[in-house]
PDB file of C-alpha atoms and ligand atoms in Angstrom:
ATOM      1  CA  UNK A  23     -67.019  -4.466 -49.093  1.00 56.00           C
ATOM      2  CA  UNK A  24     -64.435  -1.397 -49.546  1.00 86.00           C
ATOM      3  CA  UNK A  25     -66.522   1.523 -50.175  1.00 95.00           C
ATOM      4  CA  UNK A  26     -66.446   2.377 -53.862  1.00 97.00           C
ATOM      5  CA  UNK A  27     -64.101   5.610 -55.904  1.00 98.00           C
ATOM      6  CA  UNK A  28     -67.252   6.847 -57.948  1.00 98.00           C
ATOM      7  CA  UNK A  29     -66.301   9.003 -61.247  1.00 98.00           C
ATOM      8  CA  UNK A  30     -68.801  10.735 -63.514  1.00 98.00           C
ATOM      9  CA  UNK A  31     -68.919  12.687 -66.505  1.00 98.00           C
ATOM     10  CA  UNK A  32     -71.284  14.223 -69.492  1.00 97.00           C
ATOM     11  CA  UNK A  33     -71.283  10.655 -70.942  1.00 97.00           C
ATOM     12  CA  UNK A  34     -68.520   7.522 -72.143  1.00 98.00           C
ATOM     13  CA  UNK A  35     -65.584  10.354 -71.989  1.00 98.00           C
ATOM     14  CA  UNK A  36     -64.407  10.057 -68.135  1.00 98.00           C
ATOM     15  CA  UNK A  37     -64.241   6.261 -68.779  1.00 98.00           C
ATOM     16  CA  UNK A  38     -60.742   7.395 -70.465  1.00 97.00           C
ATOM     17  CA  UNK A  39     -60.216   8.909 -66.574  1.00 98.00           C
ATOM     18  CA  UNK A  40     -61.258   5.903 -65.263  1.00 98.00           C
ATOM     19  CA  UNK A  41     -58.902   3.571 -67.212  1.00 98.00           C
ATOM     20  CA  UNK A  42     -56.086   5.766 -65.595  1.00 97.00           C
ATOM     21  CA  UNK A  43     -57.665   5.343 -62.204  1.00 98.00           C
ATOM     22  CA  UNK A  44     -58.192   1.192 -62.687  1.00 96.00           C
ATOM     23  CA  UNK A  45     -54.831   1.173 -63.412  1.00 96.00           C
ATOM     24  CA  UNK A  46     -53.086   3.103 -60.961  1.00 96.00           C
ATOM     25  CA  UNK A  47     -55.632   1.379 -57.899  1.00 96.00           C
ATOM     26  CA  UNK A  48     -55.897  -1.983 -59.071  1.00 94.00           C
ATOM     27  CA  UNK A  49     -57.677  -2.929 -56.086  1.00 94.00           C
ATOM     28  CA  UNK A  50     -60.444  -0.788 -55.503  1.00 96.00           C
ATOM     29  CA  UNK A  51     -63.855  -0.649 -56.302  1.00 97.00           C
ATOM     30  CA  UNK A  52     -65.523   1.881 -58.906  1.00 98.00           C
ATOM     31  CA  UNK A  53     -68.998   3.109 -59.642  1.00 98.00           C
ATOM     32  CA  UNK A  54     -68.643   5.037 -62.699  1.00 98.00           C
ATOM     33  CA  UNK A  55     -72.017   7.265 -64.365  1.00 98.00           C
ATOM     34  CA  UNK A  56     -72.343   8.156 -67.874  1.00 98.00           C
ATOM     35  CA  UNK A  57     -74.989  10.626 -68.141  1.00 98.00           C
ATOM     36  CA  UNK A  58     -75.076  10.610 -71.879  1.00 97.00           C
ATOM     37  CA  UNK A  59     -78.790  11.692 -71.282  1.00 97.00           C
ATOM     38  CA  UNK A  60     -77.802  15.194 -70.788  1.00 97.00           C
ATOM     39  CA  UNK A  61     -74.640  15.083 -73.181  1.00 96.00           C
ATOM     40  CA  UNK A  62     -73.280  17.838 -74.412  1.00 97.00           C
ATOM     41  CA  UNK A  63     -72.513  19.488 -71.350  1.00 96.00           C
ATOM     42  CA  UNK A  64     -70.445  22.029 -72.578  1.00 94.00           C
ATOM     43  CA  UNK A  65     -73.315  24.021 -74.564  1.00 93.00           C
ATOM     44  CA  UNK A  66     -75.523  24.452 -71.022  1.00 96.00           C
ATOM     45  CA  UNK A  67     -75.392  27.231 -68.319  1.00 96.00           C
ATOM     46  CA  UNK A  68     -73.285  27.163 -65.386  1.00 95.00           C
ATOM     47  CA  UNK A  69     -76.243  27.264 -63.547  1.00 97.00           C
ATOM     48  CA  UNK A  70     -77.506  23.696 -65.636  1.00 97.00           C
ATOM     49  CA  UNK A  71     -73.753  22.074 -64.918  1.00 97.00           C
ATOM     50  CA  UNK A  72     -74.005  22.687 -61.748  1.00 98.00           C
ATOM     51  CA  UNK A  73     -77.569  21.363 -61.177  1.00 98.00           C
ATOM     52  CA  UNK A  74     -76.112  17.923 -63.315  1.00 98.00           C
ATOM     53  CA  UNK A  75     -73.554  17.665 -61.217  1.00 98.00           C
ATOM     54  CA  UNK A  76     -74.672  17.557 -57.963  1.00 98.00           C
ATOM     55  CA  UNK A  77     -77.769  14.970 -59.199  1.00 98.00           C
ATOM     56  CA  UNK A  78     -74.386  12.848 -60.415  1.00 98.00           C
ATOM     57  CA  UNK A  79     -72.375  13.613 -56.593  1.00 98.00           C
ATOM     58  CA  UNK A  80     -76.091  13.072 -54.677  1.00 98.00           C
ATOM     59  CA  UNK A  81     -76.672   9.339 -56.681  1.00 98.00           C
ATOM     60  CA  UNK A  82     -73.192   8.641 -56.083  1.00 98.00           C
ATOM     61  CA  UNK A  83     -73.070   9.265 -52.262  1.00 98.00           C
ATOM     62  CA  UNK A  84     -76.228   7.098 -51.931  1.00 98.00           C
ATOM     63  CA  UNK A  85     -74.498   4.072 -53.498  1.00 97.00           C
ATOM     64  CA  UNK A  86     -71.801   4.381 -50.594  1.00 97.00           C
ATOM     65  CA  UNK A  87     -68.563   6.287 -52.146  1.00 98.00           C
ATOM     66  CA  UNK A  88     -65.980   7.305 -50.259  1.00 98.00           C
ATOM     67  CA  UNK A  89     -64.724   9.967 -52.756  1.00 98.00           C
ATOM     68  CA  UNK A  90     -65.656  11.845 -56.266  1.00 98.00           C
ATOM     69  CA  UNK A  91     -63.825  12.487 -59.273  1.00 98.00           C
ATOM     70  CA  UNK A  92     -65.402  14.483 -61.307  1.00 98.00           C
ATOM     71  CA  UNK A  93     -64.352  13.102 -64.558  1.00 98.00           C
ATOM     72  CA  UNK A  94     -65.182  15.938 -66.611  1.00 97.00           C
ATOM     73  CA  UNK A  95     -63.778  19.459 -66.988  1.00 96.00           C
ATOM     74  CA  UNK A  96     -66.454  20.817 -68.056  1.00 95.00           C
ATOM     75  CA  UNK A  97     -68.143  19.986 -64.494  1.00 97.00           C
ATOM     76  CA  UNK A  98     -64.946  20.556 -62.644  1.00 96.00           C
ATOM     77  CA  UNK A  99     -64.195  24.397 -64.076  1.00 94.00           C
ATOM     78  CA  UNK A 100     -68.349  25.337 -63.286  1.00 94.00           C
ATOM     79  CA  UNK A 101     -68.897  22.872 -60.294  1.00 97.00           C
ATOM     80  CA  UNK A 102     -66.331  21.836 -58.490  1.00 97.00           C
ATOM     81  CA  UNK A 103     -65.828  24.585 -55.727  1.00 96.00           C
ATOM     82  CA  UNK A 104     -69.576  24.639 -54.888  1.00 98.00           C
ATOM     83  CA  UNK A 105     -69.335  20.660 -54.387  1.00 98.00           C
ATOM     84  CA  UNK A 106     -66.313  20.944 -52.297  1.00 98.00           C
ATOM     85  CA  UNK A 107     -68.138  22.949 -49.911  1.00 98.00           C
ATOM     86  CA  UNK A 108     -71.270  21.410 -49.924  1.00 98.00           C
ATOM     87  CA  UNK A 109     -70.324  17.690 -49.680  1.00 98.00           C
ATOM     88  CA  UNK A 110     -67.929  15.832 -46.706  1.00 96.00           C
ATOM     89  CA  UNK A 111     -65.799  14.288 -49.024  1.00 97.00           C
ATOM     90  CA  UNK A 112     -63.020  14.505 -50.869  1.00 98.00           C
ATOM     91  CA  UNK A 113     -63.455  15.676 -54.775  1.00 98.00           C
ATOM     92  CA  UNK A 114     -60.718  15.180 -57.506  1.00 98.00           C
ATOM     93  CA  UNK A 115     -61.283  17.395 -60.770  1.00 97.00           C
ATOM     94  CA  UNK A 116     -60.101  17.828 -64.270  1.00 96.00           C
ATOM     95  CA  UNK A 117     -59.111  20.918 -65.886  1.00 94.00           C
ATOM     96  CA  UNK A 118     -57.092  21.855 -69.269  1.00 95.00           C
ATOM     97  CA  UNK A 119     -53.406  20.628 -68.309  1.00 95.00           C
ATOM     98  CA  UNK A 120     -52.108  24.067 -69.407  1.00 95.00           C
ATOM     99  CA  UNK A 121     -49.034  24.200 -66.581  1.00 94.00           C
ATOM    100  CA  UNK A 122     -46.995  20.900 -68.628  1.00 95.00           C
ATOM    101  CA  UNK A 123     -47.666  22.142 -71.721  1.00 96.00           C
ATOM    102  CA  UNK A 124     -46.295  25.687 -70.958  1.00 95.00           C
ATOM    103  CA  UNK A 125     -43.175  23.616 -69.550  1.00 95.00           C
ATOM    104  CA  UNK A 126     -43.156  21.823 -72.772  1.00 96.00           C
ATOM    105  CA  UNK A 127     -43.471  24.499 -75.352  1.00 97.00           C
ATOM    106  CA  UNK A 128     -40.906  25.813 -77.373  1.00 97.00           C
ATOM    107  CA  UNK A 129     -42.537  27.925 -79.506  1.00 97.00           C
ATOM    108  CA  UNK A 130     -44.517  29.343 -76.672  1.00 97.00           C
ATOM    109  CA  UNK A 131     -47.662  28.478 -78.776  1.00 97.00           C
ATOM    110  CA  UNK A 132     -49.955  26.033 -76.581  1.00 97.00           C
ATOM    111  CA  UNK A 133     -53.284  24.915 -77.966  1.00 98.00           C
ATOM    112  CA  UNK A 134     -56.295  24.165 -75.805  1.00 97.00           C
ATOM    113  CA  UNK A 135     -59.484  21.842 -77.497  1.00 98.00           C
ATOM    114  CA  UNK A 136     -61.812  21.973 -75.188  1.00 97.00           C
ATOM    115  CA  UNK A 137     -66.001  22.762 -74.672  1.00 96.00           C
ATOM    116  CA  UNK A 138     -67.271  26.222 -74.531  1.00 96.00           C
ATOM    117  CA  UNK A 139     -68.205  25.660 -70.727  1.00 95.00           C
ATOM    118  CA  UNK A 140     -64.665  25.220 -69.597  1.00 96.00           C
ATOM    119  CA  UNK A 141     -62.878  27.976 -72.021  1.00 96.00           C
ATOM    120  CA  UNK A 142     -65.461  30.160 -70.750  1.00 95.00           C
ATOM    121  CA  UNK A 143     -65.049  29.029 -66.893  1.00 94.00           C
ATOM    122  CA  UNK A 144     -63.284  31.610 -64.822  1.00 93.00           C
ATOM    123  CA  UNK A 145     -61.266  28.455 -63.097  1.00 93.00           C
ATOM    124  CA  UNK A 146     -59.665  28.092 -66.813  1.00 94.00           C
ATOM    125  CA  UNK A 147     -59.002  31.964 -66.888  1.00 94.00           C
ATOM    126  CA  UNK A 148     -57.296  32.005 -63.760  1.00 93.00           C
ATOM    127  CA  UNK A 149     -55.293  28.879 -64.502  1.00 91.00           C
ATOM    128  CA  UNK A 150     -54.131  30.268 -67.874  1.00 91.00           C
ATOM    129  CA  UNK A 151     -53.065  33.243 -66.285  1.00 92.00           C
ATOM    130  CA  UNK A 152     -50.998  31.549 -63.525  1.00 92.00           C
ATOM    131  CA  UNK A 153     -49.307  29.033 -65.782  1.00 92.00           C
ATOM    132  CA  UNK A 154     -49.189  30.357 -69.111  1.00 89.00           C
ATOM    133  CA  UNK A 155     -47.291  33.644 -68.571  1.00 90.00           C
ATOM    134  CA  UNK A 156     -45.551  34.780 -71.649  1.00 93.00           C
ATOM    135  CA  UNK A 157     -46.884  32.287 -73.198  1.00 96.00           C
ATOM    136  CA  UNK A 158     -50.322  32.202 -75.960  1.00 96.00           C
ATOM    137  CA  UNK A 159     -52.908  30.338 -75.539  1.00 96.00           C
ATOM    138  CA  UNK A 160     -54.915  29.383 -78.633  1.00 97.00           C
ATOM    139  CA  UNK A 161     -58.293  28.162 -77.555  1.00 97.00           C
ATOM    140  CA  UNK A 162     -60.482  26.363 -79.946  1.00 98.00           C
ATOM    141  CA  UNK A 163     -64.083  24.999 -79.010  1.00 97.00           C
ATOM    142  CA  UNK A 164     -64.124  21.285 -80.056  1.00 97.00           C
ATOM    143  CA  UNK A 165     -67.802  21.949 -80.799  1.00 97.00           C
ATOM    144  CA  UNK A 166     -69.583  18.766 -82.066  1.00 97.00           C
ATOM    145  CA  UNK A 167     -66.638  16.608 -80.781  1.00 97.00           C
ATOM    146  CA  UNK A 168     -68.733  14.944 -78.032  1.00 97.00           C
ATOM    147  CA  UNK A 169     -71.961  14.225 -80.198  1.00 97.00           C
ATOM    148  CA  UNK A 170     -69.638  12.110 -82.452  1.00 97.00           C
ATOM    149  CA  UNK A 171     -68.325  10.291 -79.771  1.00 97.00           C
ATOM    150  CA  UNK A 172     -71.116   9.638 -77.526  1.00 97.00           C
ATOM    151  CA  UNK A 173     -72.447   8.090 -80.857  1.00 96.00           C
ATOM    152  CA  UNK A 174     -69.839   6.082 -81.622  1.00 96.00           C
ATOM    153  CA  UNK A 175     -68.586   7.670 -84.767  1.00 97.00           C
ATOM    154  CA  UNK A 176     -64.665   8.000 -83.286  1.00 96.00           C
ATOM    155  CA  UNK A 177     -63.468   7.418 -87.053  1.00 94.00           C
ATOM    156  CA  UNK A 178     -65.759   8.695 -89.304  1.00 96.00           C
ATOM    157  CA  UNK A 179     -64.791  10.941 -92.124  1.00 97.00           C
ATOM    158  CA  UNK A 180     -67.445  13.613 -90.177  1.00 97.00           C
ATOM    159  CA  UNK A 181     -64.900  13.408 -87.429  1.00 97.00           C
ATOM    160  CA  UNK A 182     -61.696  13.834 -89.408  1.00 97.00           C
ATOM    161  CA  UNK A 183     -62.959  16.757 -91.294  1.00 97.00           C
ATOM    162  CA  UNK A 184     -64.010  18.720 -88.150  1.00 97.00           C
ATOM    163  CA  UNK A 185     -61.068  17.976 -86.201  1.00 97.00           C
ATOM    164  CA  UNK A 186     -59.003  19.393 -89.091  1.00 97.00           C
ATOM    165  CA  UNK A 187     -60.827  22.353 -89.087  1.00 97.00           C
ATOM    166  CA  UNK A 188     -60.041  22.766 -85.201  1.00 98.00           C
ATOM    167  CA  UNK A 189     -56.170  22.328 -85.634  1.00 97.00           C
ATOM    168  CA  UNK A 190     -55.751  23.638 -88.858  1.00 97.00           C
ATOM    169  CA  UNK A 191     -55.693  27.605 -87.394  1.00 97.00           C
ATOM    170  CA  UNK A 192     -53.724  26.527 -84.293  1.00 97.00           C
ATOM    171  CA  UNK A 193     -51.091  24.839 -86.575  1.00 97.00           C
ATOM    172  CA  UNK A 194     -50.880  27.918 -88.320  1.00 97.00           C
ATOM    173  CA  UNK A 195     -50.292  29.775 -85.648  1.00 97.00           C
ATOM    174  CA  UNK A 196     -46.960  27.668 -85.020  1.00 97.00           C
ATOM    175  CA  UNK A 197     -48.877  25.243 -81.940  1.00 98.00           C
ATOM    176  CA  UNK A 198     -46.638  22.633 -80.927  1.00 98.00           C
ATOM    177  CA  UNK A 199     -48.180  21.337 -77.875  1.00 98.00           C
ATOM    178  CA  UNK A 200     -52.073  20.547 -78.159  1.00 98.00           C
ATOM    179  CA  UNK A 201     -54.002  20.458 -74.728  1.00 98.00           C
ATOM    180  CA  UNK A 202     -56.779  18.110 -74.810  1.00 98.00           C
ATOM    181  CA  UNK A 203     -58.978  19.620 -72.235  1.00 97.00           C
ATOM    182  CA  UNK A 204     -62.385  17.355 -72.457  1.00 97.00           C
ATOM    183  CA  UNK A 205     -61.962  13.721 -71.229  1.00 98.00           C
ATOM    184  CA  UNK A 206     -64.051  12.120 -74.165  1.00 97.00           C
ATOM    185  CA  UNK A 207     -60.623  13.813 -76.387  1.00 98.00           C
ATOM    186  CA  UNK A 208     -58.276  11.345 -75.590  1.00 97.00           C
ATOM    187  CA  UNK A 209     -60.377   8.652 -77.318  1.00 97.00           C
ATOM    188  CA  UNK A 210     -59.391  10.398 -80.756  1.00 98.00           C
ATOM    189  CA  UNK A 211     -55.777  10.037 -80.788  1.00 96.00           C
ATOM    190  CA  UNK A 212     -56.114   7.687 -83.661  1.00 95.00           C
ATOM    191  CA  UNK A 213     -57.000  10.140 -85.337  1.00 96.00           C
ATOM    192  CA  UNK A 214     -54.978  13.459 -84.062  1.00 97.00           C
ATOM    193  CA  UNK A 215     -52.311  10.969 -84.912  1.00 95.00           C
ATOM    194  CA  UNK A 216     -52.949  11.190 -87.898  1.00 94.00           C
ATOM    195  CA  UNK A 217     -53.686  14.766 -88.773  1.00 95.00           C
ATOM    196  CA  UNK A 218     -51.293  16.402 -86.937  1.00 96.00           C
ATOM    197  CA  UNK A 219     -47.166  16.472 -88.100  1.00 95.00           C
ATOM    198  CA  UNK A 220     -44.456  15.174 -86.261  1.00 92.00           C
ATOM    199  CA  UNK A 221     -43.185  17.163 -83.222  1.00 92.00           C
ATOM    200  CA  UNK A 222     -46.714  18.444 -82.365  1.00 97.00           C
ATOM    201  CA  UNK A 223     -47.106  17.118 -78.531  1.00 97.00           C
ATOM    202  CA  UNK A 224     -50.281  15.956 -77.277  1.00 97.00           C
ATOM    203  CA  UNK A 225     -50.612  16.681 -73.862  1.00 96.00           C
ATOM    204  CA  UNK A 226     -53.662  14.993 -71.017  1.00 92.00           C
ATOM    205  CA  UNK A 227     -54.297  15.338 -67.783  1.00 92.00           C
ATOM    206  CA  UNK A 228     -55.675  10.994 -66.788  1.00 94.00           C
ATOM    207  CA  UNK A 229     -53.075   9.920 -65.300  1.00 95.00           C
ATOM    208  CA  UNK A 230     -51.986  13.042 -63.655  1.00 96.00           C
ATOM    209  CA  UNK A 231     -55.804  12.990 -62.055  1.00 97.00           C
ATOM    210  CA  UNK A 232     -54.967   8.837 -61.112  1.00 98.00           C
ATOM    211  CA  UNK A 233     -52.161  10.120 -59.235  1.00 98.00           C
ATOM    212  CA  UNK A 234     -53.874  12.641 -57.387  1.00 98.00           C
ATOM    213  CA  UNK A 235     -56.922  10.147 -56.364  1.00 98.00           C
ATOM    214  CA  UNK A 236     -54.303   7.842 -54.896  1.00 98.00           C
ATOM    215  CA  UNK A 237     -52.301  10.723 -53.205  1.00 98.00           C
ATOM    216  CA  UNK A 238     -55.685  11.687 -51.118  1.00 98.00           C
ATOM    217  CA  UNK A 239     -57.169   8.614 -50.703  1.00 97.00           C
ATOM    218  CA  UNK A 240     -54.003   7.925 -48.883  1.00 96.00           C
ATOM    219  CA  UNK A 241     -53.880  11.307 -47.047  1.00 97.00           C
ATOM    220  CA  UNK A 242     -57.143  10.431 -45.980  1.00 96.00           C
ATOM    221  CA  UNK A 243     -56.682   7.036 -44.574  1.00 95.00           C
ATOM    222  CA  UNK A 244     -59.131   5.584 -47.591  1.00 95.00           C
ATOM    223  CA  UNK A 245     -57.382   3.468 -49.758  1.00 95.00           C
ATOM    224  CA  UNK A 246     -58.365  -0.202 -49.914  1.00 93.00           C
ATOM    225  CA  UNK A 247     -57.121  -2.895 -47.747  1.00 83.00           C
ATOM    226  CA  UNK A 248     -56.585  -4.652 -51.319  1.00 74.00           C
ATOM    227  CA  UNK A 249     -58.428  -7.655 -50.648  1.00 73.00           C
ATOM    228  CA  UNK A 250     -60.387  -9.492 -53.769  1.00 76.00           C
ATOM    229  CA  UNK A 251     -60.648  -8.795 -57.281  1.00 88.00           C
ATOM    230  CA  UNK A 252     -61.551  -4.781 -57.224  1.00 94.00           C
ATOM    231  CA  UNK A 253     -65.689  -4.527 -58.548  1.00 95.00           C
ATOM    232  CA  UNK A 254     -66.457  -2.150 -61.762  1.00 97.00           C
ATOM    233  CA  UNK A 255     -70.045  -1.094 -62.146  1.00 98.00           C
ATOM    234  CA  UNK A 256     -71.027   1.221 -64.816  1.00 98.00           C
ATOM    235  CA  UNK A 257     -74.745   3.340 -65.150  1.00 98.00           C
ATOM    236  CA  UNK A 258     -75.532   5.354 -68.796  1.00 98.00           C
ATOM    237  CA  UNK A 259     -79.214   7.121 -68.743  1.00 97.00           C
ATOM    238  CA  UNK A 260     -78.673   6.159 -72.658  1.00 96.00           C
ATOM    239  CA  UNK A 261     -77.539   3.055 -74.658  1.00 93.00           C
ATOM    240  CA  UNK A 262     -75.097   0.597 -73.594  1.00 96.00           C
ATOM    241  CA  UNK A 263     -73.184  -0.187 -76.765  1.00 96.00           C
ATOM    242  CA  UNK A 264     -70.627   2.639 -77.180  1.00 95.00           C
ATOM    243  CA  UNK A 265     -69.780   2.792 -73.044  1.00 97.00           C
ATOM    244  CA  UNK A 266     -68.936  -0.984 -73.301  1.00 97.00           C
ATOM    245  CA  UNK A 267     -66.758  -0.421 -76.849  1.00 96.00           C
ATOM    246  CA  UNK A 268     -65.245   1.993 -74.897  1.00 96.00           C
ATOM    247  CA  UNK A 269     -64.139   0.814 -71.617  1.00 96.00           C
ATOM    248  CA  UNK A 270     -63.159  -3.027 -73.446  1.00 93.00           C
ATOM    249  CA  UNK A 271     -63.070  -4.983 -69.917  1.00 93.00           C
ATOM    250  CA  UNK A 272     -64.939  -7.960 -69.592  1.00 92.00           C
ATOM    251  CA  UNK A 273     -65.772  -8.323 -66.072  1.00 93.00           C
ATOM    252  CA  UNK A 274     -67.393  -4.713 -65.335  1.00 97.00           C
ATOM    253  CA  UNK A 275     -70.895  -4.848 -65.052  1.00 97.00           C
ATOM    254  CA  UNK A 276     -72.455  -2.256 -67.369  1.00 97.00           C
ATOM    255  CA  UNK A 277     -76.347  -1.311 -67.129  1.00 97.00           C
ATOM    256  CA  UNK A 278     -78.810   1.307 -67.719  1.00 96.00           C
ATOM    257  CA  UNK A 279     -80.396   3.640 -64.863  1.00 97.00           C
ATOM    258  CA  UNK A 280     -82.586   6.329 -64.838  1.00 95.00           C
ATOM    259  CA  UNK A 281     -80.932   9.717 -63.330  1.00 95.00           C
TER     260      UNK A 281
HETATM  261  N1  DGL B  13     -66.071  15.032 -70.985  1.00 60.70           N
HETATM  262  C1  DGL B  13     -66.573  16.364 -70.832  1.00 60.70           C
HETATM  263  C2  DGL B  13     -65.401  17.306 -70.507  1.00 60.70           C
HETATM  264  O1  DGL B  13     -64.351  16.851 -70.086  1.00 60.70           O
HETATM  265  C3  DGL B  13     -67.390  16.704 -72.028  1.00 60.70           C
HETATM  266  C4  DGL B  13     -68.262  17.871 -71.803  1.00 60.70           C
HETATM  267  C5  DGL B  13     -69.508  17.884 -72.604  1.00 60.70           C
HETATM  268  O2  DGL B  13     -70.364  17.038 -72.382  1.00 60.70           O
HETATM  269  O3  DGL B  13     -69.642  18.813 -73.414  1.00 60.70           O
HETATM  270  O4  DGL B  13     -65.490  18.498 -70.626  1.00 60.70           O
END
């Protein structure tokens, strides 16, 4: 068997990574973890993401994969540099895609929604300041954001209200390109769509991270021989339900593990 890509993240959120991924490198095998358990991680320490993370890389490595994307920026802007140079293998990370969106502005406005562990990550700092010269960053804690979608609630009226109360300032402030710097974001265009006026460009970084897995599994001599129907297997540490909603494909196995 081709050794697996394995992705994690906080909880259901990297699965929108790990659509990208599927469908960029249809043929290889994933192991994906959803540690919902320990969801929110954007309210812990550095020192706390860190100690997640490497649990997440260390159960991954043991089930054989040849790589790790870390499907979650709050992980990749606290953790990523201490994995890299702890672990022989390649890592692919997430952060706030703040260089398009300073291509993209025109009112040289950018919003970023994003957790309180990445906006206050010095790898976000140092990015903003390298891509985003002359223009302002707004940055807006989606606090509460990840509770509602870990549960399910994607278009609930509780949602709605607090996402309006996120954008409402930045829209004042004449935003019109909105950073979605949290993986489980994407999963509430539906509703961004609807809240936010014409014009107002929503910018992501999944496939842009699919790209980059492909790019170095290829540098690396790793990619699949593309032989047989590629295997998705999916842990939580919490209830099943919303992770299957969420990634809709029949064939991946989904179960529950302890870690
Ligand atoms: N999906 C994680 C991210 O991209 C969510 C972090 C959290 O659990 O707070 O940042």
């Amino acid at each position: 068997m081709t050794r697996p890509i394995g992705i994690f993240d906080s909880g259901v959120g990297g699965t929108s990574i790990w659509k990208e991924v599927a469908k960029m490198l249809p043929y290889e095998n994933t192991i994906y973890l959803a540690d919902s358990a320990n969801a929110p991680y954007g309210e812990k320490s550095k020192e706390e993401i860190l100690h997640l993370s490497i649990k997440n890389t260390e159960l991954l490595l043991n089930k054989g994969c040849k790589i790790v994307i870390v499907a979650c920026n709050t992980a990749t802007t606290n953790a990523i540099d201490y994995l890299r140079s702890h672990y022989d293998i390649p890592f692919i990370g997430i952060e706030p895609a703040i260089k398009p969106a300073a291509f993209h502005t025109k009112t040289k406005k950018v919003g970023v929604l994003a957790t309180k562990g990445t906006l206050s990550s010095s790898l976000f700092h140092n990015t903003s300041k390298l891509f985003a010269e002359g223009i302002t960053v707004l940055e807006q804690e989606g606090k509460g954001l990840v509770e509602l979608i870990e549960a399910g609630k994607i278009q609930s009226e509780e949602t709605k209200k607090l996402l309006s109360d996120f954008l409402e300032p930045m829209l004042e402030q004449q935003m019109d390109c909105l950073v979605l710097g949290c993986t489980h974001y994407p999963y509430l265009m539906p509703v961004l769509k609807d809240i936010l006026p014409k014009g107002i460009t929503i910018i992501d970084s999944g496939e842009a991270v699919a790209r980059q897995t492909k790019a170095v599994l290829e540098r690396n001599g790793l990619l699949s021989d593309g032989n047989g129907k590629p295997e998705h297997i999916f842990y939580t540490n919490a209830t099943v339900e919303v992770l299957k909603n969420l990634i809709d494909c029949p064939s991946a196995q989904v179960s529950n593990l302890d870690f």
